């Protein structure tokens, strides 16, 4: 808040604090209404501490996240992440209906939970993704966002509790 106070030249901290909160609320309200459009990449991720056992969708004790990002001619647009109880058709459809404009094209991997997008006013493009490096670039922006959040949690925060 002190940097905002200096930038605006306001002496009263309480005034700057109030302005800061109003600005954040206005930005959150705008973001809540925004819908992704055009070509949208969507994928799921599992975030949490490294544990033994199955990797990926078989991992126990990890938070399940759905990630969607606009692909604007090879550049990323807006993106959204949502913590979900399960990577199911209901959760995928809920995110798509809330955050993606009807009629948009949604590009996903082959996971069966995404199949119902085509029958719910979205064009669905299913990609076959393998573990080779070329294949991982097919959903470039959601994979980049997922890598960034995981790196941030490991590097900056050194992990995070299940609650957060």
Coordinates of C-alpha atoms in Angstrom, one line a residue:
X1 CA 0.0 0.0 0.0
X2 CA 2.9 2.4 0.6
X3 CA 3.9 2.3 -3.0
X4 CA 0.3 3.2 -4.0
X5 CA 0.4 5.9 -1.5
X6 CA 3.6 7.3 -2.9
X7 CA 2.4 7.0 -6.6
X8 CA -0.9 8.8 -5.9
X9 CA 0.7 11.4 -3.5
X10 CA -1.9 10.7 -0.8
X11 CA -0.8 11.3 2.8
X12 CA -3.5 9.4 4.6
X13 CA -2.8 5.6 4.7
X14 CA -6.5 4.8 5.5
X15 CA -7.6 6.5 2.3
X16 CA -5.0 4.6 0.2
X17 CA -6.0 1.3 2.0
X18 CA -9.7 1.9 1.1
X19 CA -8.8 2.8 -2.5
X20 CA -6.7 -0.3 -2.9
X21 CA -9.5 -2.6 -1.7
X22 CA -12.0 -0.9 -4.0
X23 CA -9.6 -1.3 -7.0
X24 CA -9.1 -5.0 -6.2
X25 CA -12.9 -5.5 -5.8
X26 CA -13.5 -3.8 -9.2
X27 CA -10.9 -6.0 -10.8
X28 CA -12.3 -9.2 -9.2
X29 CA -15.9 -8.3 -10.3
X30 CA -14.7 -7.7 -13.9
X31 CA -12.8 -11.0 -13.9
X32 CA -15.8 -12.9 -12.5
X33 CA -17.9 -11.8 -15.5
X34 CA -15.3 -12.4 -18.2
X35 CA -15.7 -15.4 -20.5
X36 CA -13.0 -17.1 -22.5
X37 CA -13.7 -17.1 -26.3
X38 CA -12.4 -18.4 -29.6
X39 CA -9.9 -21.3 -29.3
X40 CA -9.7 -22.4 -25.6
X41 CA -7.3 -25.0 -24.3
X42 CA -8.5 -27.0 -21.3
X43 CA -6.7 -29.6 -19.2
X44 CA -6.6 -30.9 -15.7
X45 CA -3.7 -30.9 -13.2
X46 CA -2.8 -32.4 -9.9
X47 CA -1.0 -30.1 -7.4
X48 CA 0.5 -31.1 -4.1
X49 CA 3.5 -32.6 -2.4
X50 CA 5.5 -35.4 -4.1
X51 CA 4.5 -38.8 -2.8
X52 CA 5.2 -42.3 -3.8
X53 CA 2.6 -44.2 -5.8
X54 CA 0.9 -43.6 -9.1
X55 CA 1.6 -40.3 -11.0
X56 CA -0.9 -38.1 -12.8
X57 CA -4.6 -38.9 -12.4
X58 CA -3.8 -41.9 -10.1
X59 CA -2.0 -39.7 -7.5
X60 CA -3.5 -39.7 -4.0
X61 CA -3.7 -36.7 -1.8
X62 CA -3.3 -34.0 -4.5
X63 CA -5.6 -31.1 -5.3
X64 CA -7.4 -31.5 -8.6
X65 CA -7.3 -28.3 -10.8
X66 CA -9.1 -27.6 -14.1
X67 CA -7.2 -25.0 -16.2
X68 CA -8.5 -23.2 -19.3
X69 CA -6.7 -20.6 -21.4
X70 CA -7.5 -18.7 -24.6
X71 CA -5.1 -19.4 -27.5
X72 CA -5.1 -16.1 -29.4
X73 CA -3.2 -17.0 -32.6
X74 CA -0.3 -18.5 -30.7
X75 CA -0.4 -16.1 -27.8
X76 CA -2.1 -16.7 -24.5
X77 CA -5.2 -14.6 -23.6
X78 CA -7.1 -14.8 -20.4
X79 CA -7.0 -17.9 -18.3
X80 CA -8.9 -19.5 -15.4
X81 CA -8.1 -22.2 -12.9
X82 CA -10.6 -23.9 -10.7
X83 CA -10.1 -26.3 -7.8
X84 CA -12.5 -29.2 -8.2
X85 CA -13.5 -32.3 -6.2
X86 CA -13.0 -34.6 -9.1
X87 CA -12.1 -34.3 -12.8
X88 CA -15.5 -35.4 -13.9
X89 CA -17.8 -34.5 -16.8
X90 CA -20.0 -32.4 -14.4
X91 CA -17.0 -30.3 -13.2
X92 CA -15.7 -29.8 -16.8
X93 CA -19.1 -28.8 -18.0
X94 CA -19.5 -26.5 -15.1
X95 CA -16.3 -24.7 -15.8
X96 CA -17.0 -24.5 -19.5
X97 CA -20.5 -23.1 -19.0
X98 CA -19.3 -20.5 -16.4
X99 CA -16.1 -19.3 -18.1
X100 CA -16.3 -20.1 -21.8
X101 CA -18.6 -18.4 -24.4
X102 CA -21.0 -20.7 -26.1
X103 CA -19.9 -21.8 -29.5
X104 CA -16.2 -21.6 -28.7
X105 CA -13.8 -24.3 -29.7
X106 CA -12.3 -26.2 -26.7
X107 CA -9.1 -28.2 -27.3
X108 CA -8.4 -31.0 -24.8
X109 CA -6.6 -34.2 -24.3
X110 CA -8.3 -37.6 -24.7
X111 CA -9.7 -37.9 -21.1
X112 CA -13.3 -39.1 -21.2
X113 CA -14.6 -36.3 -19.0
X114 CA -14.2 -33.8 -21.9
X115 CA -16.3 -35.8 -24.4
X116 CA -19.6 -34.1 -23.4
X117 CA -18.4 -30.7 -24.4
X118 CA -19.4 -31.3 -28.0
X119 CA -23.0 -32.0 -27.1
X120 CA -23.3 -28.8 -25.0
X121 CA -22.9 -26.0 -27.5
X122 CA -19.1 -26.1 -27.7
X123 CA -16.9 -27.4 -30.5
X124 CA -14.6 -30.0 -29.0
X125 CA -11.2 -30.9 -30.5
X126 CA -9.7 -33.9 -28.9
X127 CA -6.0 -34.3 -29.2
X128 CA -3.9 -37.4 -28.5
X129 CA -1.2 -36.5 -26.1
X130 CA 1.7 -38.8 -25.3
X131 CA 4.7 -38.2 -23.1
X132 CA 7.1 -37.1 -25.8
X133 CA 8.2 -33.4 -25.8
X134 CA 6.6 -32.6 -29.1
X135 CA 3.2 -33.8 -28.0
X136 CA 3.2 -31.7 -24.8
X137 CA 3.2 -28.5 -26.9
X138 CA -0.3 -29.3 -28.3
X139 CA -1.8 -27.7 -25.2
X140 CA 1.0 -25.2 -24.7
X141 CA -0.7 -22.5 -22.6
X142 CA -2.5 -24.7 -20.1
X143 CA 0.7 -26.8 -19.6
X144 CA 2.7 -23.6 -19.1
X145 CA 0.2 -22.2 -16.6
X146 CA 0.2 -25.5 -14.7
X147 CA 4.1 -25.6 -14.7
X148 CA 4.2 -22.0 -13.4
X149 CA 1.8 -22.7 -10.5
X150 CA 3.6 -25.9 -9.5
X151 CA 7.0 -24.1 -9.7
X152 CA 5.7 -21.2 -7.7
X153 CA 4.4 -23.4 -5.0
X154 CA 7.7 -25.4 -4.8
X155 CA 10.0 -22.4 -5.2
X156 CA 8.4 -19.5 -3.5
X157 CA 6.2 -21.1 -0.9
X158 CA 8.1 -24.5 -0.6
X159 CA 4.7 -26.2 -0.6
X160 CA 1.3 -25.3 0.7
X161 CA -1.2 -26.9 3.0
X162 CA -4.2 -28.9 1.8
X163 CA -6.5 -26.1 2.9
X164 CA -4.9 -23.6 0.4

